[in-house]
mmCIF file of N, CA, C and O in Angstrom:
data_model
loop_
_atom_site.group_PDB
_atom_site.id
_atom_site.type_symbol
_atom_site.label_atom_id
_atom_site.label_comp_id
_atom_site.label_asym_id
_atom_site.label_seq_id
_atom_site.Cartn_x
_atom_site.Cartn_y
_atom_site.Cartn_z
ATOM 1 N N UNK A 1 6.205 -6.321 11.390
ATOM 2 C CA UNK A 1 6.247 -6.028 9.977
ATOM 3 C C UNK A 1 5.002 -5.223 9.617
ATOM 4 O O UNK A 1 3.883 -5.422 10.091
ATOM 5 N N UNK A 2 5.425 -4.010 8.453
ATOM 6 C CA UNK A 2 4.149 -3.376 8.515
ATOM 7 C C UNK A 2 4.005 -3.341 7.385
ATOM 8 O O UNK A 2 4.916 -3.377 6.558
ATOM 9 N N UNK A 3 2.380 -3.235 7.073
ATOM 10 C CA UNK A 3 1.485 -3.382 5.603
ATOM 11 C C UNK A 3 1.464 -1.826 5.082
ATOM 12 O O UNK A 3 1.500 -0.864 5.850
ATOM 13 N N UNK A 4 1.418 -1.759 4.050
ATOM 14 C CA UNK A 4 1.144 -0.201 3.290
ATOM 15 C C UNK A 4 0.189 -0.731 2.288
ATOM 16 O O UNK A 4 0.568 -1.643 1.553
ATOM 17 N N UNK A 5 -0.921 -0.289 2.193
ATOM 18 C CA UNK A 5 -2.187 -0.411 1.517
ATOM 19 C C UNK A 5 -1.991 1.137 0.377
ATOM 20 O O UNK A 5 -1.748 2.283 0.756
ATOM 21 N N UNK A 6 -2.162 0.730 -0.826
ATOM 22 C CA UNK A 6 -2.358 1.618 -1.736
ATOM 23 C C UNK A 6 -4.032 2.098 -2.396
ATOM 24 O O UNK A 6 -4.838 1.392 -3.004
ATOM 25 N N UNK A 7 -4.110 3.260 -2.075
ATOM 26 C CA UNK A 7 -4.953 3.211 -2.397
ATOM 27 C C UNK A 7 -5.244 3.482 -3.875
ATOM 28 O O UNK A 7 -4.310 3.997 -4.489
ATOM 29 N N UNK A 8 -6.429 3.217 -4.600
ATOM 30 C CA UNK A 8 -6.484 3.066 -6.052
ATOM 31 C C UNK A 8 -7.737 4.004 -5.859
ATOM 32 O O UNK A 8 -8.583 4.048 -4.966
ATOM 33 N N UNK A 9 -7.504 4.957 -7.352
ATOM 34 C CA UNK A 9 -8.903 5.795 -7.455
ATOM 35 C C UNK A 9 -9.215 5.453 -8.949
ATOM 36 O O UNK A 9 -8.535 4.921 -9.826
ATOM 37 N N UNK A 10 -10.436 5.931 -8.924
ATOM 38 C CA UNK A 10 -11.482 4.991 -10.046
ATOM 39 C C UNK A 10 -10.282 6.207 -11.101
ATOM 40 O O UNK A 10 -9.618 7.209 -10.836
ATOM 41 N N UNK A 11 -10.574 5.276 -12.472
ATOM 42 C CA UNK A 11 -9.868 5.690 -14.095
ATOM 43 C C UNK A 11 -11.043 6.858 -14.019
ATOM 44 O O UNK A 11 -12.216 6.718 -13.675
ATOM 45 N N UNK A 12 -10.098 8.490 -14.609
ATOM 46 C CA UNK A 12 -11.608 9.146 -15.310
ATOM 47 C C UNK A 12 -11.250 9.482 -16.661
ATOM 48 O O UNK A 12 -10.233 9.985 -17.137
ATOM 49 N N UNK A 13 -12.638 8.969 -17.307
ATOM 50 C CA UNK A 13 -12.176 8.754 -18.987
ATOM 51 C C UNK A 13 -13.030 9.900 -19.411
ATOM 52 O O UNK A 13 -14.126 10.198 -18.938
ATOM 53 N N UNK A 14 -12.286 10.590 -20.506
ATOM 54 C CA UNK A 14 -12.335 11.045 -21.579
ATOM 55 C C UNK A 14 -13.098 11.044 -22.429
ATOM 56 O O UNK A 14 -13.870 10.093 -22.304
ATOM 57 N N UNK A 15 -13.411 11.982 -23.752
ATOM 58 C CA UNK A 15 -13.946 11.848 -24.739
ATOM 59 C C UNK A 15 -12.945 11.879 -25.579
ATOM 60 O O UNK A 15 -11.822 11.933 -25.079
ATOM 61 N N UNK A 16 -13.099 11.845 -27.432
ATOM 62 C CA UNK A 16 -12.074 11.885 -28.256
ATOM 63 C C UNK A 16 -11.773 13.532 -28.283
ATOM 64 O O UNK A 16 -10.615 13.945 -28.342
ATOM 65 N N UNK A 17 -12.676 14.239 -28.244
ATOM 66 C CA UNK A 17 -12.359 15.808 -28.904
ATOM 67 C C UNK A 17 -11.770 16.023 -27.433
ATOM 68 O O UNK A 17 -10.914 16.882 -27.643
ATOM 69 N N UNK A 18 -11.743 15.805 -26.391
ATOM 70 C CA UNK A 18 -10.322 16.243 -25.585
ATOM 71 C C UNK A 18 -9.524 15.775 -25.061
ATOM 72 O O UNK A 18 -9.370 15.606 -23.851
ATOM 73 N N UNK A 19 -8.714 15.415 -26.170
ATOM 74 C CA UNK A 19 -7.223 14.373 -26.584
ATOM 75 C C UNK A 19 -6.368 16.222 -27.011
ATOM 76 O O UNK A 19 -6.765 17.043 -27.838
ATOM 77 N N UNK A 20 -5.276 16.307 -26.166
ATOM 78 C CA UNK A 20 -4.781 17.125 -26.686
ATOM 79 C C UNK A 20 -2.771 16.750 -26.935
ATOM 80 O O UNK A 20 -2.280 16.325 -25.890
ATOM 81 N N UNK A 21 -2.085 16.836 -27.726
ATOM 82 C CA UNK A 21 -1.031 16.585 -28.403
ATOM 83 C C UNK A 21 0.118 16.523 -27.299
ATOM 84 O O UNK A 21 0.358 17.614 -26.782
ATOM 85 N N UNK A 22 0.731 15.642 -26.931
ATOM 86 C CA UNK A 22 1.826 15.487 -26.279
ATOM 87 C C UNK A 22 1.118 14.885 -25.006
ATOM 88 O O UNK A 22 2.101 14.280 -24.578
ATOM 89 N N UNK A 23 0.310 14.663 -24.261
ATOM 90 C CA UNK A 23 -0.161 14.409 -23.224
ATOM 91 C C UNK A 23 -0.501 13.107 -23.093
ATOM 92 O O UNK A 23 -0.822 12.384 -24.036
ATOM 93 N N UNK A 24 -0.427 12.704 -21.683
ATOM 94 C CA UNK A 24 -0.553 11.173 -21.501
ATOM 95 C C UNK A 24 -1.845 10.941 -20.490
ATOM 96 O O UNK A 24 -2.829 11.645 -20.260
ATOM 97 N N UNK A 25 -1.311 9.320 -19.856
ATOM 98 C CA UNK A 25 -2.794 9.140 -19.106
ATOM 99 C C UNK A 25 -4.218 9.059 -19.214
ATOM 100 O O UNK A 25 -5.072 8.758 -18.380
ATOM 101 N N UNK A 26 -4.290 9.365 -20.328
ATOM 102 C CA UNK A 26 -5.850 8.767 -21.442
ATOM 103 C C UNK A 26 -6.764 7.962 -20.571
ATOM 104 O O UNK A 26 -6.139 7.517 -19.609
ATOM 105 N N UNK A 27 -7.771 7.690 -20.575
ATOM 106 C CA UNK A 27 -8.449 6.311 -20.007
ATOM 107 C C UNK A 27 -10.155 7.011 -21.060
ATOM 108 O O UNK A 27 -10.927 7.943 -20.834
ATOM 109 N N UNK A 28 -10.085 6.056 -22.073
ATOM 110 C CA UNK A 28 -11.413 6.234 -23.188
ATOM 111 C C UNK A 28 -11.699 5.052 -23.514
ATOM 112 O O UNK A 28 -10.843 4.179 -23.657
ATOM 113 N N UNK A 29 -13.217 4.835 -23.707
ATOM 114 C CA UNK A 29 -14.588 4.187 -24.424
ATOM 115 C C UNK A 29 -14.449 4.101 -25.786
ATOM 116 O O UNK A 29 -15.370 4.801 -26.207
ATOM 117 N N UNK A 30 -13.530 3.427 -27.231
ATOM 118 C CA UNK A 30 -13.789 4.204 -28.720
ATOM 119 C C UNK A 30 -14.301 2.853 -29.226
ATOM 120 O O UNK A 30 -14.173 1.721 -28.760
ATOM 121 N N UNK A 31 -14.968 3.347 -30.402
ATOM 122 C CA UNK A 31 -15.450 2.445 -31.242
ATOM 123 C C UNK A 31 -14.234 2.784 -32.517
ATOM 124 O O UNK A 31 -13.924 3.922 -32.868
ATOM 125 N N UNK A 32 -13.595 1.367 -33.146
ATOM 126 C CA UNK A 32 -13.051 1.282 -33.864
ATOM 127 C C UNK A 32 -13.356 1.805 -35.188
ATOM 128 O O UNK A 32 -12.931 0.784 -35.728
ATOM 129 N N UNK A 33 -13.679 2.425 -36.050
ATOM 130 C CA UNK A 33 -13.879 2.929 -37.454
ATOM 131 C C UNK A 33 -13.420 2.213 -38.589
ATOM 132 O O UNK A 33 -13.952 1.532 -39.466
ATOM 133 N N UNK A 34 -11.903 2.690 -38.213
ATOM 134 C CA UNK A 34 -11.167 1.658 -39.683
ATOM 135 C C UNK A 34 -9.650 1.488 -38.389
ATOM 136 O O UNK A 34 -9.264 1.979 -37.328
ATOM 137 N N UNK A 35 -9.164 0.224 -39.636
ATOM 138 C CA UNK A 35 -7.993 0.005 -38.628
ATOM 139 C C UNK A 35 -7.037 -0.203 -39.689
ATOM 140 O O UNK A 35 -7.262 -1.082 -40.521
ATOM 141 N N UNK A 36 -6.062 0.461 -39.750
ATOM 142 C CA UNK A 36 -4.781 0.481 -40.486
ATOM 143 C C UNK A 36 -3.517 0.551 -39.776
ATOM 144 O O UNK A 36 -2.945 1.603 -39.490
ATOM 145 N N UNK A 37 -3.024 -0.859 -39.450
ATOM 146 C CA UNK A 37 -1.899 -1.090 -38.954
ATOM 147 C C UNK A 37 -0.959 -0.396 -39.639
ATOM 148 O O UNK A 37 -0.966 -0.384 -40.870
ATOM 149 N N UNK A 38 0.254 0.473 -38.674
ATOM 150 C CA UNK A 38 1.323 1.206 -39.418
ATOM 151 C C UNK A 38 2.974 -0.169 -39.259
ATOM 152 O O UNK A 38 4.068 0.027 -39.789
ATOM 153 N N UNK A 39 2.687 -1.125 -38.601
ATOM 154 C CA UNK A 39 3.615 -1.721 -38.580
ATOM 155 C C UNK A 39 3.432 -3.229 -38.805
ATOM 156 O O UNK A 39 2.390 -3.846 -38.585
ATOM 157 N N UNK A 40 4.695 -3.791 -39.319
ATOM 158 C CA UNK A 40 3.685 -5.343 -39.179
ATOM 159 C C UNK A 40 3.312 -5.584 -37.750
ATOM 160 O O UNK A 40 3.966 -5.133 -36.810
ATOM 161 N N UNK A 41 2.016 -6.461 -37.599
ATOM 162 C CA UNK A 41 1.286 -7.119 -36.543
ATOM 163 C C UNK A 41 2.109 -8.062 -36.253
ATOM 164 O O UNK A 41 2.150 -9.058 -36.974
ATOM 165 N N UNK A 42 3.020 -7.928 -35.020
ATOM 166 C CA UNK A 42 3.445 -8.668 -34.167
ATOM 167 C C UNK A 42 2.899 -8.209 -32.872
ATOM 168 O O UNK A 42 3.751 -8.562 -32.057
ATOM 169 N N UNK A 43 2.436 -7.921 -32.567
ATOM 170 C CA UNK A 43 1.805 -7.426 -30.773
ATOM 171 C C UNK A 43 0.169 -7.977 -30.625
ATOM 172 O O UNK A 43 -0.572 -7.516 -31.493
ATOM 173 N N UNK A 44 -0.236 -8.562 -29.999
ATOM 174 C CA UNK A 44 -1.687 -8.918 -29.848
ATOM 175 C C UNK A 44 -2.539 -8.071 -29.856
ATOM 176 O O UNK A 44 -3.653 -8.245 -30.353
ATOM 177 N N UNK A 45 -2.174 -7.075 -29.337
ATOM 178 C CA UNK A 45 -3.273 -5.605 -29.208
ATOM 179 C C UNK A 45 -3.027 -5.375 -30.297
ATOM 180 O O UNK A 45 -2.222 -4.468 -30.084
ATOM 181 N N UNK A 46 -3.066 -5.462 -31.395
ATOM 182 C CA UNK A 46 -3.286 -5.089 -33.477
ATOM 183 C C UNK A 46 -4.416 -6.149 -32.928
ATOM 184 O O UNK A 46 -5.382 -5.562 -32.440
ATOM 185 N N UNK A 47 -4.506 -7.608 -32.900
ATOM 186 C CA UNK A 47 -5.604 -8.046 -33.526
ATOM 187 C C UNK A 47 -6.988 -7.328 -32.627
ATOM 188 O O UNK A 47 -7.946 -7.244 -33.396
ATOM 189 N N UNK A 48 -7.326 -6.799 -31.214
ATOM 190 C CA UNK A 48 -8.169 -6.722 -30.902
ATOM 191 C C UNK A 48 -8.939 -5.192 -32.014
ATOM 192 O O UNK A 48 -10.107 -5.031 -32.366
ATOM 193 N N UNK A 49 -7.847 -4.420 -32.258
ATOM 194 C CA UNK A 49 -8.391 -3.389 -33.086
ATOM 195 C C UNK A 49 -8.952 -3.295 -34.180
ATOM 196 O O UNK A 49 -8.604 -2.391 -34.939
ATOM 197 N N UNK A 50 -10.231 -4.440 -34.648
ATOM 198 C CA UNK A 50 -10.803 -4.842 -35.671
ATOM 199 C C UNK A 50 -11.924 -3.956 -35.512
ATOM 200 O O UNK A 50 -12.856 -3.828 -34.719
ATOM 201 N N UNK A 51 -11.255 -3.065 -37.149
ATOM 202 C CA UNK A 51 -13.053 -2.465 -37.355
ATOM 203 C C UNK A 51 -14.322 -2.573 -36.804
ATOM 204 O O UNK A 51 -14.652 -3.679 -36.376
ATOM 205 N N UNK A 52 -14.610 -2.230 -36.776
ATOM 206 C CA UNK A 52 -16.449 -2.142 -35.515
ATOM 207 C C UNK A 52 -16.441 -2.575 -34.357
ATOM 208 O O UNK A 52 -17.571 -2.815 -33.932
ATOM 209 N N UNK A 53 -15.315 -2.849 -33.409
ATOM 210 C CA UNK A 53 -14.733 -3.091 -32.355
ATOM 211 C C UNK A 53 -14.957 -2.288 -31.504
ATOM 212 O O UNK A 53 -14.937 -1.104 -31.844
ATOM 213 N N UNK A 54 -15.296 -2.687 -29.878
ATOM 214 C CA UNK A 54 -15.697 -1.532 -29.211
ATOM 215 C C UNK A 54 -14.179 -1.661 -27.966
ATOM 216 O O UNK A 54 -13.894 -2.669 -27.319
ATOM 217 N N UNK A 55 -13.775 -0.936 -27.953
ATOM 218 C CA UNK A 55 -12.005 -1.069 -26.796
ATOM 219 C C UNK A 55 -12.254 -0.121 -25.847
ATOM 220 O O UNK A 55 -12.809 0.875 -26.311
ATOM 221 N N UNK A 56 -12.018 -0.090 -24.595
ATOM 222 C CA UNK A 56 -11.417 0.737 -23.462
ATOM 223 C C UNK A 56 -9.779 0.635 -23.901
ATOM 224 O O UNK A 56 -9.173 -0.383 -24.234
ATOM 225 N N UNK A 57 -9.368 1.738 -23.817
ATOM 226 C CA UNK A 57 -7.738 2.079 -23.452
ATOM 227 C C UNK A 57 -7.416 2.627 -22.226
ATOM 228 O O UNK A 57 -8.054 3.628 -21.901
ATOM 229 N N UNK A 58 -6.724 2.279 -21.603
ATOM 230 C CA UNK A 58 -6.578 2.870 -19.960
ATOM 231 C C UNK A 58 -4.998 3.195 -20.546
ATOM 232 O O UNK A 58 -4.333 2.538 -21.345
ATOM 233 N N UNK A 59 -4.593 4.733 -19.685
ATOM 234 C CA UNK A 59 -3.344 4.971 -19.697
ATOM 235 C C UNK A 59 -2.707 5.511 -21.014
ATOM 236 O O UNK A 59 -1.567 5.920 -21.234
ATOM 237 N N UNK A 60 -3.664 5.402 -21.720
ATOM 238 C CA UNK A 60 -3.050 5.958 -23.377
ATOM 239 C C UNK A 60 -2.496 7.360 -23.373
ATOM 240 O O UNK A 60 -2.993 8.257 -22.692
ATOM 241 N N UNK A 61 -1.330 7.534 -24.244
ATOM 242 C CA UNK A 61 -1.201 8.671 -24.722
ATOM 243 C C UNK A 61 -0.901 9.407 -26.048
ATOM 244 O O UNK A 61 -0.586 8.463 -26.772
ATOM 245 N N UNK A 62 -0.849 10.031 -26.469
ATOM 246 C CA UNK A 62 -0.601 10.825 -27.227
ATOM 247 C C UNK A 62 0.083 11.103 -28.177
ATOM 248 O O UNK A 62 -0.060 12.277 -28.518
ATOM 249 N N UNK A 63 1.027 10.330 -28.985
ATOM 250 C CA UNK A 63 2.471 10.685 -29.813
ATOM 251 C C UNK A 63 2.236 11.574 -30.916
ATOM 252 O O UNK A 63 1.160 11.478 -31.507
ATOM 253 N N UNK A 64 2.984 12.325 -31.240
ATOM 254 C CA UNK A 64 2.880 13.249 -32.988
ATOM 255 C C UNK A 64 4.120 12.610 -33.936
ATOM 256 O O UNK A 64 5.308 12.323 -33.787
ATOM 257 N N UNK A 65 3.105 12.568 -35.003
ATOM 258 C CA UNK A 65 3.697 11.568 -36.030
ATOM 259 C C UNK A 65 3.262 12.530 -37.417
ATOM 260 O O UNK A 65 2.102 12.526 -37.829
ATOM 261 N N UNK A 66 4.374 13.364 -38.084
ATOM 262 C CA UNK A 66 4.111 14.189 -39.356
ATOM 263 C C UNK A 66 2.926 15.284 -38.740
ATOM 264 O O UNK A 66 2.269 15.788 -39.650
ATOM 265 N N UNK A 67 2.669 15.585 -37.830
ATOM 266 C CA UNK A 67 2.532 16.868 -37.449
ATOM 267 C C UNK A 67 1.059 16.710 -37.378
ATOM 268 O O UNK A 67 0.265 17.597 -37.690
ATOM 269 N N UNK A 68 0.600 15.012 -36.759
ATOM 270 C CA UNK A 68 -0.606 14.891 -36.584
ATOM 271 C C UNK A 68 -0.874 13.455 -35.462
ATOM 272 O O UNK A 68 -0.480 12.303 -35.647
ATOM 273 N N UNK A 69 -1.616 13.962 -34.365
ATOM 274 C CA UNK A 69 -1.876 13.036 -33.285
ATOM 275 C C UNK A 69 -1.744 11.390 -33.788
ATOM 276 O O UNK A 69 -1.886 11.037 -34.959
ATOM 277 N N UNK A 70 -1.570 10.857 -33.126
ATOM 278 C CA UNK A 70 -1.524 9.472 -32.573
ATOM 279 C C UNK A 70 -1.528 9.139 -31.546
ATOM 280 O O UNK A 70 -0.806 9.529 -30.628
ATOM 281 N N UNK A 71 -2.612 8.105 -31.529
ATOM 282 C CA UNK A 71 -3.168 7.310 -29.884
ATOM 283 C C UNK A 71 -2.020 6.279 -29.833
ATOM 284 O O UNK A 71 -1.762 5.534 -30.779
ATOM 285 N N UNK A 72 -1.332 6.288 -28.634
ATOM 286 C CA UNK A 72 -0.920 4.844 -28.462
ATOM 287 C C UNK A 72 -0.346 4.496 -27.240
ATOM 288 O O UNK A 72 0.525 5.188 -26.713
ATOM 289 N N UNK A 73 -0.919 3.138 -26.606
ATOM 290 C CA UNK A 73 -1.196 2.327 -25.598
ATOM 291 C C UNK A 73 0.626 1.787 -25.772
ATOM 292 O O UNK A 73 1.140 1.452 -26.840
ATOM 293 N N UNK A 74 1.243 1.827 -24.582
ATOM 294 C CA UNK A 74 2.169 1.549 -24.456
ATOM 295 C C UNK A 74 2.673 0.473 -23.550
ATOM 296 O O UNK A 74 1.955 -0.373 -24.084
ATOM 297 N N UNK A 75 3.360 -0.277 -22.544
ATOM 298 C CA UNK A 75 3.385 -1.392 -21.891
ATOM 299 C C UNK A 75 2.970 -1.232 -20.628
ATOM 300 O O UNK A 75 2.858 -2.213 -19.894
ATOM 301 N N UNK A 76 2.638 0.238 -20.129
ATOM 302 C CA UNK A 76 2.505 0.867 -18.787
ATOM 303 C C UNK A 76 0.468 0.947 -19.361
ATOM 304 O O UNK A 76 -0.048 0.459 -18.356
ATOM 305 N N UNK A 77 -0.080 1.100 -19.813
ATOM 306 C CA UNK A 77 -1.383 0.772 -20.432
ATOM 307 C C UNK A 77 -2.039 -0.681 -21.080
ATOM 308 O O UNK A 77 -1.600 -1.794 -21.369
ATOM 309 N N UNK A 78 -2.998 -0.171 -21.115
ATOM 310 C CA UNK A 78 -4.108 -1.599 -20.931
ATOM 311 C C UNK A 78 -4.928 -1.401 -22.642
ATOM 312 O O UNK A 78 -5.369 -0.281 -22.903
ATOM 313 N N UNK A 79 -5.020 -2.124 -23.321
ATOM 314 C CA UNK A 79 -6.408 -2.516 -24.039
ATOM 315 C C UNK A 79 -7.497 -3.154 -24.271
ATOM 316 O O UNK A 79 -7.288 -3.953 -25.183
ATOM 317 N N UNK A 80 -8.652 -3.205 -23.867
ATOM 318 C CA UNK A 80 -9.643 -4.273 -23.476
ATOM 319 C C UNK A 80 -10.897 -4.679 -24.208
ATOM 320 O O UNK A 80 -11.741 -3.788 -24.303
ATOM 321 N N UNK A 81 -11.089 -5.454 -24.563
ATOM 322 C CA UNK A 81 -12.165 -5.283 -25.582
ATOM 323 C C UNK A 81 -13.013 -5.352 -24.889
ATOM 324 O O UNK A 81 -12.759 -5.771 -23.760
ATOM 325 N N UNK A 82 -14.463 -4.967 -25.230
ATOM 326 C CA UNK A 82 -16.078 -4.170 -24.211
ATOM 327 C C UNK A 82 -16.876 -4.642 -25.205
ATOM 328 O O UNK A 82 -16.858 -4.975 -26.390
ATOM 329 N N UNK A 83 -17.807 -4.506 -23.956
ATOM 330 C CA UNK A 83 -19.405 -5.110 -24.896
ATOM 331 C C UNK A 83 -19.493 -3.702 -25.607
ATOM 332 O O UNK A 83 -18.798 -2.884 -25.004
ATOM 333 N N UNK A 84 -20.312 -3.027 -27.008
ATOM 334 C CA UNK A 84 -20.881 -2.714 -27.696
ATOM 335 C C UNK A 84 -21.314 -1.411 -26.961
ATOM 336 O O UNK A 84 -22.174 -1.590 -26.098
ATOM 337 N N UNK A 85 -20.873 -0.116 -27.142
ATOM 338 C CA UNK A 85 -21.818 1.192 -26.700
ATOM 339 C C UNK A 85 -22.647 1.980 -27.712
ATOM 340 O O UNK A 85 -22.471 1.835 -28.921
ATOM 341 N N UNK A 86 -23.476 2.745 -27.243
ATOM 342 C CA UNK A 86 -24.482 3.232 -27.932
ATOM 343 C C UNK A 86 -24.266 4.700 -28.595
ATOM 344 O O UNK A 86 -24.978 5.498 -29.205
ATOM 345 N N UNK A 87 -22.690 4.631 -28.088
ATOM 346 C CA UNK A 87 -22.509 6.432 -28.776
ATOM 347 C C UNK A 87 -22.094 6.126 -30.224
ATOM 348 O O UNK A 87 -21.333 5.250 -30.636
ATOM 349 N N UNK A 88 -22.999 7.359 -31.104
ATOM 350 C CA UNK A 88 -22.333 7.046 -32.518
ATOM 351 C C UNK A 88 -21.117 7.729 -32.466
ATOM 352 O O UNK A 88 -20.828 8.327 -31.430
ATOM 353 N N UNK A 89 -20.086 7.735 -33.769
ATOM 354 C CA UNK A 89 -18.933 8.381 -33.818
ATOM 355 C C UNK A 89 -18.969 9.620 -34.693
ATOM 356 O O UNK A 89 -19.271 9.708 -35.883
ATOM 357 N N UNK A 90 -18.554 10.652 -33.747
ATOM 358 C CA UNK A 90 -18.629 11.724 -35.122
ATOM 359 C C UNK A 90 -17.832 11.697 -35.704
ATOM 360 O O UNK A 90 -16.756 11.929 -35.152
ATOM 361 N N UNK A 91 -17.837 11.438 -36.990
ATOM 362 C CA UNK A 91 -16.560 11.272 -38.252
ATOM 363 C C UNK A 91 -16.504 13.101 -38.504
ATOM 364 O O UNK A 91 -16.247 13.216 -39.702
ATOM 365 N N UNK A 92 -16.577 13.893 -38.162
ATOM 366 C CA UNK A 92 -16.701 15.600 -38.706
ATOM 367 C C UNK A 92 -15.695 15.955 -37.734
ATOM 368 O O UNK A 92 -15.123 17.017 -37.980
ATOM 369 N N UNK A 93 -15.223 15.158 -36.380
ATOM 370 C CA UNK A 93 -14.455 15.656 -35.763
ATOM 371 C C UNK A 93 -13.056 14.311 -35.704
ATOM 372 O O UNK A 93 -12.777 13.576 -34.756
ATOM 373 N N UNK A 94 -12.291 14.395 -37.314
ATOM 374 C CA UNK A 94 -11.391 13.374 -37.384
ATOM 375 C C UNK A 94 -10.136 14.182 -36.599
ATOM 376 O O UNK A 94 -9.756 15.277 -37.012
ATOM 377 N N UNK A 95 -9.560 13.561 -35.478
ATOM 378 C CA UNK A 95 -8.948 14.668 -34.786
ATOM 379 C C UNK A 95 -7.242 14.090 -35.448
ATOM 380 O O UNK A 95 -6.241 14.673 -35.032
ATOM 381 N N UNK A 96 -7.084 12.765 -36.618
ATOM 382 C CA UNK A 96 -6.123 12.448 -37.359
ATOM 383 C C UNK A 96 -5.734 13.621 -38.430
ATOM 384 O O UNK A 96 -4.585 14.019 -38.622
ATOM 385 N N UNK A 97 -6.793 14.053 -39.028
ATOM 386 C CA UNK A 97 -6.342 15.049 -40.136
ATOM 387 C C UNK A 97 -6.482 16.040 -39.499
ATOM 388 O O UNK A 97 -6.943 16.892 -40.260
ATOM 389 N N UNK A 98 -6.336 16.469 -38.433
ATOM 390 C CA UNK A 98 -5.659 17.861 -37.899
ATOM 391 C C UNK A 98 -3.863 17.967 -37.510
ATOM 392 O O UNK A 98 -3.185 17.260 -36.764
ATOM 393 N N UNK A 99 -3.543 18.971 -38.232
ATOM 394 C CA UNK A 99 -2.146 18.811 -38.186
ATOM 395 C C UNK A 99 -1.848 20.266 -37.217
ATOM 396 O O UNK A 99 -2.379 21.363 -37.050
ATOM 397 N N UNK A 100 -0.638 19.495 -36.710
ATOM 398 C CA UNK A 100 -0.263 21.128 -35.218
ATOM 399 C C UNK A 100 1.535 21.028 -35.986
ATOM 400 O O UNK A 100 2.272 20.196 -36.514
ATOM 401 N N UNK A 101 1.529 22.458 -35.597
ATOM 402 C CA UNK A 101 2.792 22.941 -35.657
ATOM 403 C C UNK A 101 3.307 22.929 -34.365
ATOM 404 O O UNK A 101 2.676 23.085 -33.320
ATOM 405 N N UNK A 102 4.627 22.710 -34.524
ATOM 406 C CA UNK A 102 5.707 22.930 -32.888
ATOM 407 C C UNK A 102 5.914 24.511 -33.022
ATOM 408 O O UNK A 102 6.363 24.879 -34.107
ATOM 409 N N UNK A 103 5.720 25.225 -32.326
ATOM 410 C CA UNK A 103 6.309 26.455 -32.163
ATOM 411 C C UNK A 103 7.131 26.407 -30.620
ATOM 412 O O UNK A 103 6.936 25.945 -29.496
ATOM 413 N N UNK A 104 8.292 27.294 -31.441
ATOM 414 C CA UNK A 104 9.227 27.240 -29.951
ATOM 415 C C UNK A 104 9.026 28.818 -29.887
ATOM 416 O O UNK A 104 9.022 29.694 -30.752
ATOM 417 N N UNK A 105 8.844 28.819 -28.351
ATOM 418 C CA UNK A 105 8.697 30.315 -27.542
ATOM 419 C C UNK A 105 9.612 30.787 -26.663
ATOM 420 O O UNK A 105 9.769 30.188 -25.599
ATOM 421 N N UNK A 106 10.288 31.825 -26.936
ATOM 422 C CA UNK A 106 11.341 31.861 -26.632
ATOM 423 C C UNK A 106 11.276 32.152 -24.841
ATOM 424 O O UNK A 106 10.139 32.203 -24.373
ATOM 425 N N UNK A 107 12.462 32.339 -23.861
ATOM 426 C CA UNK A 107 12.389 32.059 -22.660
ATOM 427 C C UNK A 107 12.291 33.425 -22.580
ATOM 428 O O UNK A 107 13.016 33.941 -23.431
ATOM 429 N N UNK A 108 11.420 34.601 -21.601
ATOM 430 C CA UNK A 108 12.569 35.881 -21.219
ATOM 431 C C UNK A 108 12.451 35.807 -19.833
ATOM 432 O O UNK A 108 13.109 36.560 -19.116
#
């Protein structure tokens, strides 16, 4: 009988300003800001997302919702709460109130 060993390579994480729209596989460090649940809180991962909260997300991606990003950790991803980091947050780069258009390009 034979063994197959997988090998695992380290998560490489991200910053927020390069989160780009439709894309998956995320692995980021954020400090919580504000937290405004869009659904009722039935899932445990709502309560860890308490304001001034420091989370790793492994695996996150990307959804567009009214023509503006959304982070979200799905069942194939992790949320973890972390000791406290020392990066402040730049609030000047809210990458929520940036809104993208779909443009379709045609094939030739």
């Amino acid at each position: 009988m034979s063994t197959t060993t997988v090998q695992q390579t380290k998560p490489v994480f991200v910053k927020v300003d390069e989160l780009k729209p439709g894309k998956s596989g995320y692995n980021l460090t954020v400090k919580v800001v504000e937290s405004n649940p869009v659904t009722p809180a039935t899932r445990k991962n709502v309560d860890v997302m308490k304001t001034g909260a420091t989370v790793t997300l492994r695996n996150a991606k990307i959804d567009m919702f009214k023509d503006s990003m959304r982070m979200a950790v799905d069942k194939w991803g992790l949320i973890q709460v972390t000791d406290p980091v020392s990066f402040e947050v730049n609030r000047q780069n809210n990458l929520s109130l940036v809104e993208y258009e779909l443009v379709t390009v045609p094939v030739q």
